[in-house]
Structure formats: C-alpha cells, structure tokens
CSV table of C-alpha atoms in Angstrom, one decimal:
chain,number,residue,atom,x,y,z
A,332,UNK,CA,-95.7,-45.9,-175.7
A,333,UNK,CA,-95.7,-47.1,-179.5
A,334,UNK,CA,-93.3,-45.5,-182.2
A,335,UNK,CA,-93.5,-47.9,-185.0
A,336,UNK,CA,-93.6,-46.3,-188.4
A,337,UNK,CA,-96.0,-47.7,-190.9
A,338,UNK,CA,-96.0,-46.6,-194.4
A,339,UNK,CA,-99.4,-45.5,-195.8
A,340,UNK,CA,-100.3,-44.5,-199.4
A,341,UNK,CA,-103.0,-45.3,-201.9
A,342,UNK,CA,-101.9,-43.2,-204.9
A,343,UNK,CA,-100.2,-44.4,-207.8
A,344,UNK,CA,-96.5,-44.3,-208.0
A,345,UNK,CA,-95.1,-41.8,-210.6
A,346,UNK,CA,-92.4,-39.1,-210.2
A,347,UNK,CA,-91.5,-38.5,-206.5
A,348,UNK,CA,-94.2,-36.6,-204.5
A,349,UNK,CA,-93.7,-34.9,-201.3
A,350,UNK,CA,-93.2,-37.3,-198.3
A,351,UNK,CA,-95.2,-36.5,-195.2
A,352,UNK,CA,-95.1,-38.2,-191.9
A,353,UNK,CA,-98.1,-37.9,-189.9
A,354,UNK,CA,-97.5,-38.4,-186.1
A,355,UNK,CA,-100.5,-39.2,-183.9
A,356,UNK,CA,-101.1,-38.4,-180.2
A,357,UNK,CA,-104.6,-39.3,-179.8
A,358,UNK,CA,-107.3,-36.5,-179.0
A,359,UNK,CA,-110.9,-36.1,-180.3
A,360,UNK,CA,-109.7,-36.2,-183.8
A,361,UNK,CA,-108.9,-39.9,-182.8
A,362,UNK,CA,-112.1,-40.4,-180.7
A,363,UNK,CA,-114.9,-43.0,-180.9
A,364,UNK,CA,-118.2,-43.1,-179.4
A,365,UNK,CA,-121.0,-45.8,-179.5
A,366,UNK,CA,-123.5,-43.2,-181.2
A,367,UNK,CA,-122.7,-40.9,-184.2
A,368,UNK,CA,-125.0,-38.3,-182.8
A,369,UNK,CA,-122.6,-38.4,-179.7
A,370,UNK,CA,-120.3,-35.4,-179.4
A,371,UNK,CA,-119.5,-35.6,-175.9
A,372,UNK,CA,-118.7,-38.7,-173.3
A,373,UNK,CA,-116.5,-40.4,-176.1
A,374,UNK,CA,-113.2,-42.0,-175.6
A,375,UNK,CA,-110.6,-39.7,-176.9
A,376,UNK,CA,-107.6,-41.3,-178.9
A,377,UNK,CA,-109.3,-44.6,-179.2
A,378,UNK,CA,-108.5,-45.0,-182.9
A,379,UNK,CA,-105.0,-45.8,-184.4
A,380,UNK,CA,-103.6,-43.0,-186.7
A,381,UNK,CA,-103.6,-45.5,-189.6
A,382,UNK,CA,-107.3,-45.8,-189.3
A,383,UNK,CA,-107.9,-41.9,-189.5
A,384,UNK,CA,-105.5,-41.8,-192.7
A,385,UNK,CA,-107.6,-44.5,-194.3
A,386,UNK,CA,-110.7,-42.5,-194.0
A,387,UNK,CA,-109.1,-39.6,-196.0
A,388,UNK,CA,-108.1,-41.5,-199.2
A,389,UNK,CA,-107.2,-38.3,-201.4
A,390,UNK,CA,-104.2,-37.9,-198.9
A,391,UNK,CA,-102.5,-40.0,-201.2
A,392,UNK,CA,-103.0,-37.8,-204.2
A,393,UNK,CA,-101.0,-35.0,-202.3
A,394,UNK,CA,-98.3,-37.0,-200.9
A,395,UNK,CA,-96.3,-40.2,-200.0
A,396,UNK,CA,-97.6,-40.5,-196.4
A,397,UNK,CA,-96.1,-42.6,-193.4
A,398,UNK,CA,-98.0,-42.8,-190.1
A,399,UNK,CA,-96.4,-42.9,-186.7
A,400,UNK,CA,-98.1,-43.4,-183.1
A,401,UNK,CA,-96.2,-41.7,-180.7
A,402,UNK,CA,-99.3,-41.7,-178.1
A,403,UNK,CA,-103.0,-42.0,-177.7
A,404,UNK,CA,-103.9,-39.4,-174.9
A,405,UNK,CA,-106.9,-37.6,-174.4
A,406,UNK,CA,-104.8,-34.3,-174.3
A,407,UNK,CA,-106.2,-33.1,-171.1
A,408,UNK,CA,-103.7,-35.5,-169.9
A,409,UNK,CA,-100.6,-34.3,-172.1
A,410,UNK,CA,-97.4,-34.7,-169.9
A,411,UNK,CA,-93.7,-33.7,-170.2
A,412,UNK,CA,-92.7,-37.3,-171.3
A,413,UNK,CA,-94.8,-37.1,-174.1
A,414,UNK,CA,-93.8,-33.8,-175.2
A,415,UNK,CA,-90.1,-34.8,-174.9
A,416,UNK,CA,-91.0,-37.9,-177.0
A,417,UNK,CA,-92.7,-36.2,-179.7
A,418,UNK,CA,-90.2,-33.4,-180.0
A,419,UNK,CA,-87.7,-36.0,-180.7
A,420,UNK,CA,-89.6,-38.2,-183.4
A,421,UNK,CA,-90.4,-35.0,-185.1
A,422,UNK,CA,-86.9,-34.1,-184.9
A,423,UNK,CA,-85.9,-37.5,-186.3
A,424,UNK,CA,-88.2,-37.2,-189.2
A,425,UNK,CA,-87.4,-33.6,-190.3
A,426,UNK,CA,-83.7,-34.6,-190.1
A,427,UNK,CA,-84.5,-37.2,-193.3
A,428,UNK,CA,-83.5,-36.0,-196.4
A,429,UNK,CA,-86.7,-37.9,-197.8
A,430,UNK,CA,-89.1,-36.2,-195.7
A,431,UNK,CA,-90.9,-33.1,-196.8
A,432,UNK,CA,-93.0,-32.3,-193.7
A,433,UNK,CA,-94.7,-33.4,-190.4
A,434,UNK,CA,-98.3,-33.5,-189.6
A,435,UNK,CA,-99.2,-34.0,-185.8
A,436,UNK,CA,-102.8,-34.8,-185.0
A,437,UNK,CA,-103.5,-34.0,-181.4
A,438,UNK,CA,-106.5,-33.2,-179.1
A,439,UNK,CA,-107.8,-29.5,-178.8
A,440,UNK,CA,-107.6,-29.2,-175.4
A,441,UNK,CA,-103.6,-28.5,-175.0
A,442,UNK,CA,-102.9,-28.2,-178.6
A,443,UNK,CA,-101.8,-24.7,-178.2
A,444,UNK,CA,-99.3,-25.8,-175.5
A,445,UNK,CA,-97.8,-28.6,-177.3
A,446,UNK,CA,-97.5,-26.7,-180.6
A,447,UNK,CA,-95.8,-24.1,-178.8
A,448,UNK,CA,-93.3,-26.3,-177.1
A,449,UNK,CA,-92.2,-27.8,-180.6
A,450,UNK,CA,-92.0,-24.2,-181.7
A,451,UNK,CA,-89.3,-23.6,-179.2
A,452,UNK,CA,-87.5,-27.2,-179.6
A,453,UNK,CA,-87.5,-28.4,-183.1
A,454,UNK,CA,-84.8,-27.1,-185.4
A,455,UNK,CA,-86.1,-27.1,-189.1
A,456,UNK,CA,-87.3,-25.2,-192.0
A,457,UNK,CA,-89.7,-27.9,-193.0
A,458,UNK,CA,-93.3,-27.4,-192.4
A,459,UNK,CA,-94.5,-28.9,-189.2
A,460,UNK,CA,-98.3,-28.5,-189.0
A,461,UNK,CA,-100.8,-29.6,-186.2
A,462,UNK,CA,-104.3,-30.5,-186.8
A,463,UNK,CA,-107.1,-31.6,-184.5
A,464,UNK,CA,-111.1,-31.8,-184.3
A,465,UNK,CA,-114.0,-30.9,-182.0
A,466,UNK,CA,-116.0,-34.0,-182.8
A,467,UNK,CA,-114.9,-37.3,-182.5
A,468,UNK,CA,-114.3,-39.4,-185.6
A,469,UNK,CA,-117.2,-41.7,-185.3
A,470,UNK,CA,-119.6,-38.5,-185.1
A,471,UNK,CA,-122.0,-37.2,-187.8
A,472,UNK,CA,-120.2,-34.5,-189.8
A,473,UNK,CA,-116.9,-35.1,-188.0
A,474,UNK,CA,-114.5,-32.3,-188.9
A,475,UNK,CA,-111.3,-34.4,-188.3
A,476,UNK,CA,-111.0,-35.8,-191.8
A,477,UNK,CA,-111.1,-32.3,-193.6
A,478,UNK,CA,-108.9,-30.9,-191.1
A,479,UNK,CA,-106.4,-33.5,-191.8
A,480,UNK,CA,-106.7,-33.2,-195.4
A,481,UNK,CA,-105.9,-29.3,-194.9
A,482,UNK,CA,-102.9,-29.9,-192.8
A,483,UNK,CA,-101.3,-32.5,-195.3
A,484,UNK,CA,-102.2,-29.6,-197.9
A,485,UNK,CA,-100.0,-27.0,-195.7
A,486,UNK,CA,-97.2,-29.5,-195.1
A,487,UNK,CA,-96.8,-30.2,-198.9
A,488,UNK,CA,-97.0,-26.2,-199.5
A,489,UNK,CA,-93.6,-24.4,-200.2
A,490,UNK,CA,-94.8,-21.4,-198.6
A,491,UNK,CA,-95.2,-23.1,-195.2
A,492,UNK,CA,-91.1,-23.5,-195.1
A,493,UNK,CA,-89.7,-21.7,-192.4
A,494,UNK,CA,-92.6,-20.3,-190.9
A,495,UNK,CA,-92.6,-22.2,-187.5
A,496,UNK,CA,-95.0,-24.7,-186.4
A,497,UNK,CA,-98.3,-24.2,-187.7
A,498,UNK,CA,-101.8,-25.2,-187.1
A,499,UNK,CA,-104.4,-25.8,-189.7
A,500,UNK,CA,-108.0,-26.0,-188.4
A,501,UNK,CA,-111.0,-24.9,-189.8
A,502,UNK,CA,-109.7,-23.7,-193.2
A,503,UNK,CA,-107.5,-21.2,-191.2
A,504,UNK,CA,-103.9,-21.6,-190.7
A,505,UNK,CA,-102.4,-20.2,-187.0
A,506,UNK,CA,-99.1,-19.7,-185.6
A,507,UNK,CA,-98.1,-21.7,-182.5
A,508,UNK,CA,-97.1,-18.8,-180.3
A,509,UNK,CA,-100.7,-16.8,-180.7
A,510,UNK,CA,-103.4,-19.8,-181.1
A,511,UNK,CA,-105.7,-20.2,-178.3
A,512,UNK,CA,-108.7,-22.4,-177.9
A,513,UNK,CA,-111.7,-20.3,-177.3
A,514,UNK,CA,-114.9,-22.5,-177.4
A,515,UNK,CA,-115.3,-25.9,-175.5
A,516,UNK,CA,-118.0,-27.2,-178.2
A,517,UNK,CA,-118.1,-24.9,-181.4
A,518,UNK,CA,-116.2,-26.6,-184.6
A,519,UNK,CA,-114.6,-23.0,-185.2
A,520,UNK,CA,-112.7,-23.5,-182.0
A,521,UNK,CA,-109.3,-21.5,-182.2
A,522,UNK,CA,-108.5,-17.8,-182.5
A,523,UNK,CA,-105.5,-16.0,-182.5
A,524,UNK,CA,-107.3,-12.7,-181.3
A,525,UNK,CA,-106.2,-9.2,-182.8
A,526,UNK,CA,-102.9,-10.8,-184.1
A,527,UNK,CA,-104.7,-12.6,-186.7
A,528,UNK,CA,-104.3,-15.9,-188.7
A,529,UNK,CA,-101.3,-16.7,-190.7
A,530,UNK,CA,-103.1,-17.9,-193.8
A,531,UNK,CA,-106.0,-20.0,-195.0
A,532,UNK,CA,-106.2,-23.4,-196.4
A,533,UNK,CA,-109.2,-24.7,-198.6
A,534,UNK,CA,-110.1,-27.2,-201.6
A,535,UNK,CA,-106.0,-27.7,-201.9
A,536,UNK,CA,-104.8,-24.1,-201.9
A,537,UNK,CA,-102.9,-22.0,-199.6
A,538,UNK,CA,-103.3,-18.5,-199.4
A,539,UNK,CA,-101.6,-15.4,-197.9
A,540,UNK,CA,-99.2,-17.4,-195.7
A,541,UNK,CA,-97.0,-14.8,-193.7
A,542,UNK,CA,-94.2,-15.1,-191.4
A,543,UNK,CA,-94.3,-15.5,-187.7
A,544,UNK,CA,-93.2,-12.6,-185.9
A,545,UNK,CA,-91.0,-14.0,-182.9
A,546,UNK,CA,-88.0,-16.5,-183.0
A,547,UNK,CA,-88.9,-19.9,-183.7
A,548,UNK,CA,-87.5,-23.6,-184.8
A,549,UNK,CA,-84.5,-22.8,-186.9
A,550,UNK,CA,-84.0,-19.5,-184.9
A,551,UNK,CA,-84.7,-20.9,-181.6
A,552,UNK,CA,-81.6,-21.2,-179.0
A,553,UNK,CA,-83.2,-24.2,-177.6
A,554,UNK,CA,-83.7,-26.3,-180.7
A,555,UNK,CA,-82.9,-29.1,-181.3
A,556,UNK,CA,-83.7,-30.7,-178.0
A,557,UNK,CA,-80.8,-31.6,-175.8
A,558,UNK,CA,-80.1,-35.1,-175.5
A,559,UNK,CA,-79.7,-35.1,-171.6
A,560,UNK,CA,-83.2,-33.4,-171.1
A,561,UNK,CA,-85.8,-35.9,-169.6
A,562,UNK,CA,-89.0,-35.2,-167.7
A,563,UNK,CA,-87.2,-34.8,-164.4
A,564,UNK,CA,-84.6,-32.5,-165.9
A,565,UNK,CA,-87.3,-30.0,-167.0
A,566,UNK,CA,-87.7,-27.2,-164.7
A,567,UNK,CA,-90.9,-27.2,-162.4
A,568,UNK,CA,-92.9,-24.0,-163.1
A,569,UNK,CA,-96.3,-23.5,-161.6
A,570,UNK,CA,-99.1,-21.2,-162.3
A,571,UNK,CA,-101.1,-19.2,-159.6
A,572,UNK,CA,-104.2,-17.1,-160.4
A,573,UNK,CA,-105.5,-13.7,-159.1
A,574,UNK,CA,-109.3,-13.3,-158.5
A,575,UNK,CA,-111.4,-11.7,-155.9
A,576,UNK,CA,-110.9,-13.0,-152.4
A,577,UNK,CA,-107.6,-14.9,-153.1
A,578,UNK,CA,-104.8,-15.3,-150.6
A,579,UNK,CA,-101.3,-16.1,-150.6
A,580,UNK,CA,-101.6,-19.8,-150.2
A,581,UNK,CA,-100.9,-20.7,-153.8
A,582,UNK,CA,-97.5,-19.0,-153.7
A,583,UNK,CA,-96.8,-20.4,-150.3
A,584,UNK,CA,-97.3,-23.9,-151.5
A,585,UNK,CA,-95.1,-23.3,-154.6
A,586,UNK,CA,-92.2,-21.7,-152.6
A,587,UNK,CA,-92.4,-24.8,-149.9
A,588,UNK,CA,-92.2,-27.0,-152.8
A,589,UNK,CA,-89.0,-25.4,-154.3
A,590,UNK,CA,-90.2,-24.5,-157.7
A,591,UNK,CA,-87.9,-22.1,-159.3
A,592,UNK,CA,-90.3,-20.7,-161.7
A,593,UNK,CA,-93.9,-19.3,-161.1
A,594,UNK,CA,-96.3,-17.6,-164.0
A,595,UNK,CA,-99.0,-15.2,-162.6
A,596,UNK,CA,-102.5,-15.4,-164.1
A,597,UNK,CA,-103.2,-12.1,-163.4
A,598,UNK,CA,-106.1,-10.0,-164.0
A,599,UNK,CA,-106.9,-7.4,-167.1
A,600,UNK,CA,-103.2,-6.1,-168.1
A,601,UNK,CA,-101.8,-8.6,-165.8
A,602,UNK,CA,-102.8,-6.8,-162.4
A,603,UNK,CA,-102.3,-9.0,-159.3
A,604,UNK,CA,-104.4,-8.8,-156.1
A,605,UNK,CA,-102.5,-7.3,-153.2
A,606,UNK,CA,-102.8,-10.4,-151.0
A,607,UNK,CA,-101.2,-12.5,-153.9
A,608,UNK,CA,-98.5,-9.8,-154.5
A,609,UNK,CA,-96.8,-9.8,-151.2
A,610,UNK,CA,-96.0,-13.5,-151.3
A,611,UNK,CA,-94.9,-13.0,-154.8
A,612,UNK,CA,-92.4,-10.3,-154.3
A,613,UNK,CA,-91.2,-12.4,-151.2
A,614,UNK,CA,-90.6,-15.0,-153.8
A,615,UNK,CA,-88.7,-13.0,-156.1
A,616,UNK,CA,-86.5,-11.7,-153.6
A,617,UNK,CA,-85.6,-15.5,-152.6
A,618,UNK,CA,-84.8,-16.2,-156.4
A,619,UNK,CA,-87.8,-17.7,-157.9
A,620,UNK,CA,-88.5,-16.3,-161.2
A,621,UNK,CA,-91.8,-14.7,-161.5
A,622,UNK,CA,-93.4,-14.0,-165.0
A,623,UNK,CA,-96.6,-11.5,-164.9
A,624,UNK,CA,-99.2,-12.8,-167.4
A,625,UNK,CA,-103.1,-12.3,-167.5
A,626,UNK,CA,-105.7,-14.8,-167.3
A,627,UNK,CA,-107.5,-13.4,-170.7
A,628,UNK,CA,-107.5,-15.5,-173.6
A,629,UNK,CA,-105.1,-12.8,-175.7
A,630,UNK,CA,-103.4,-10.8,-173.2
A,631,UNK,CA,-100.9,-7.9,-173.7
A,632,UNK,CA,-99.0,-7.7,-170.2
A,633,UNK,CA,-96.2,-4.9,-171.1
A,634,UNK,CA,-94.7,-4.4,-167.3
A,635,UNK,CA,-95.3,-1.6,-164.7
A,636,UNK,CA,-93.8,-0.6,-161.6
A,637,UNK,CA,-93.3,-4.4,-160.9
A,638,UNK,CA,-91.1,-4.9,-163.9
A,639,UNK,CA,-87.9,-4.8,-161.7
A,640,UNK,CA,-89.1,-7.8,-160.1
A,641,UNK,CA,-91.3,-9.8,-162.6
A,642,UNK,CA,-91.0,-10.5,-166.1
A,643,UNK,CA,-93.9,-9.3,-168.2
A,644,UNK,CA,-95.2,-12.0,-170.7
A,645,UNK,CA,-96.3,-9.8,-173.3
A,646,UNK,CA,-98.8,-11.4,-175.7
A,647,UNK,CA,-98.0,-14.5,-174.6
A,648,UNK,CA,-100.9,-16.5,-172.7
A,649,UNK,CA,-100.3,-18.0,-169.3
A,650,UNK,CA,-100.1,-21.4,-171.0
A,651,UNK,CA,-97.5,-20.1,-173.5
A,652,UNK,CA,-95.6,-18.3,-170.6
A,653,UNK,CA,-95.4,-21.5,-168.7
A,654,UNK,CA,-93.9,-23.3,-171.5
A,655,UNK,CA,-91.4,-20.7,-172.4
A,656,UNK,CA,-90.3,-20.4,-168.7
A,657,UNK,CA,-90.1,-24.0,-168.3
A,658,UNK,CA,-87.7,-24.0,-171.4
A,659,UNK,CA,-85.6,-21.4,-170.4
A,660,UNK,CA,-85.3,-22.3,-166.8
A,661,UNK,CA,-84.1,-25.7,-167.9
A,662,UNK,CA,-81.6,-24.1,-170.5
A,663,UNK,CA,-80.6,-21.3,-167.6
A,664,UNK,CA,-81.2,-22.4,-164.3
A,665,UNK,CA,-81.3,-19.6,-161.8
A,666,UNK,CA,-80.7,-17.0,-164.4
A,667,UNK,CA,-83.5,-14.3,-164.3
A,668,UNK,CA,-81.8,-12.4,-167.0
A,669,UNK,CA,-81.9,-15.2,-169.4
A,670,UNK,CA,-85.4,-15.6,-168.8
A,671,UNK,CA,-86.1,-12.1,-169.2
A,672,UNK,CA,-84.0,-12.3,-172.6
A,673,UNK,CA,-86.3,-15.3,-173.8
A,674,UNK,CA,-89.4,-13.2,-173.1
A,675,UNK,CA,-88.3,-10.4,-175.0
A,676,UNK,CA,-87.3,-12.9,-178.3
A,677,UNK,CA,-89.8,-15.6,-178.4
C-alpha cells in the first residue's frame, strides 16, 4: 500500500492559501480504457492521484494541494484493512496545523460505506470531502475532473467546517449518512432521497450548505480511531436478506460462524419473512445483535413488535447499518444496549 505524500501545485506563491490534501483510493475516477468511447470494461484505479490532479490545473488557484495515494482499488473490492489505513491517514493530515481540509477520491460502488465509516471514526471540524466519477478518466466527457474541482472548492469553503464527511458529486453536496448510489450508469448517480442534499457547489461557489442531523466526526464517540483496532479486531457483521421463498440458511450459517451481529435487509418498512424470522429470534436469544433494516435505497425502519428483540435501523440503509453495527460492536463487544444507543444517535 502506497502512502507517499507528494506536493502538487502550479499556482504562484503569494499570501498563504488553504492547503488541501487529496487522498487517492482508486475507483472509476482513476480508471483507464483503451478507447475514449469506452465507459465499461475499463481498469479502475489505474491512474495515480498525481495524474488526476495534473488534469485539473485550476486547482492551484484554489489551494496548495498535496497528493497521497493510499490505495488503488476498484471500490467493489474495498476492505476493512483499507478503511483502517484511510482513516488513520486522514486523521494524520487533519491533525496537521498547516492542513485546512481533505479530499478523498473513491469509486462510486462503495463510496457511501467508506464515507460513513470516516464520518464515525475521524475527529475533526476540518472539511473531509469525497468525490468520484461514473466515467473513467480516459473517457470522452469524463466527469471526474469537474467533480474533483468541486470537491476542492467545498474543502476550502469555511461553510464546510464541522459538517461531517461530505460528498461533492454532480454539483451537489451530500452528507455521508444519507447518500446512496441509485444508478449503475447515469452521471447523476447519487441521491439522499427525501432527506435531500446538504447544499450545492458550482463555478467556484458553495450554496446553502446546512448541518447534518446526526452525530459525526468531532461528536462521535468512536473518533479518533483506536490505535489497537486492526482488520482482525473489527467485529464481523453479516447481512441477510428477506425475499420470496427465503429459508433460514443464511442465518444458520452466520450463527455457525460465530458472528456477533447481523443486519437484516427486510422488505418495505423492514418486514421479515417468517422462515427467516424464526432463526433470527433464536440468534437474538443466543446473544447475537440483530439490526432490522430494509432492502430499499432510502428506508425508514422505526421498529414494531420485534423491537424488543431487534434494533431498528431508522433511516440508515442496510449498508450503513452494517458499518455502524461493526463499529459499535467493536467498541462495545456483546453489549446490545450500547448498540441500540448507537442507532439512536448516529
């Protein structure tokens, strides 16, 4: 894993400008294909972060920019080891007195999970802004360069301070807790559903950036990341799905593997097929922490008669619920009440 830091700026030196560290993790924004008309079948994470920055020379007008390559992944392959390394490198940079903000380039497939992970594990009021692309860097009308420019614009904006981890994409600013990928092909690929965007960024201007509603970053009890957490220390949390004709095999396999937590992707408002419900109740009685969520993009699971046994995920998606349960169980092993409190506050 590469963690070298390389200065990047083409702007003249005058009075001190904001210093932004751009952290690369790979993804489509760094993707390359053999043909400019090709938007599928490319190699994600093929280009180094310095090359992405060089394609947007006007960044130097906004800030002194540093580049650090933490990973070069197709984000479908994101893992806990990379999450931990990213959190620690971002925390290192925000702790520097000379750094004013962070931009993270990431693949769109798991961006919503990684952004929420940092929202829980980074202690800072400085802006931390993710961005990405739906077209590889080599494509005709690649969307990455403008998204990168917008992300740096947000990162240097005083209004972005203390707002938690943000995502700048398609001229909109999303909060890490509520963003979801909603298209596999459109350039306008993200949404926050009824909760809406936090603001907008366009042509160097940040507008109407409001506060995130739940606890995050400086208010997170899980930040900064504990030094003794590594990939083996993180609690294993599995996701099981409810659907027509489901059996209890998913739950039985999870129990047999000794997992301490399960998130259920229920239907609608979190309803669970009776064939899945029976082994889940058995698992809860055995001490497994069960979170009841929904397989829809923007759920609202408020709990019902099962609330005594399961924790409702509220408006967290299945994927975000898994991130929060992983963090809560790692911090508070075998403590269902601490996990329930986490879902009430985060």
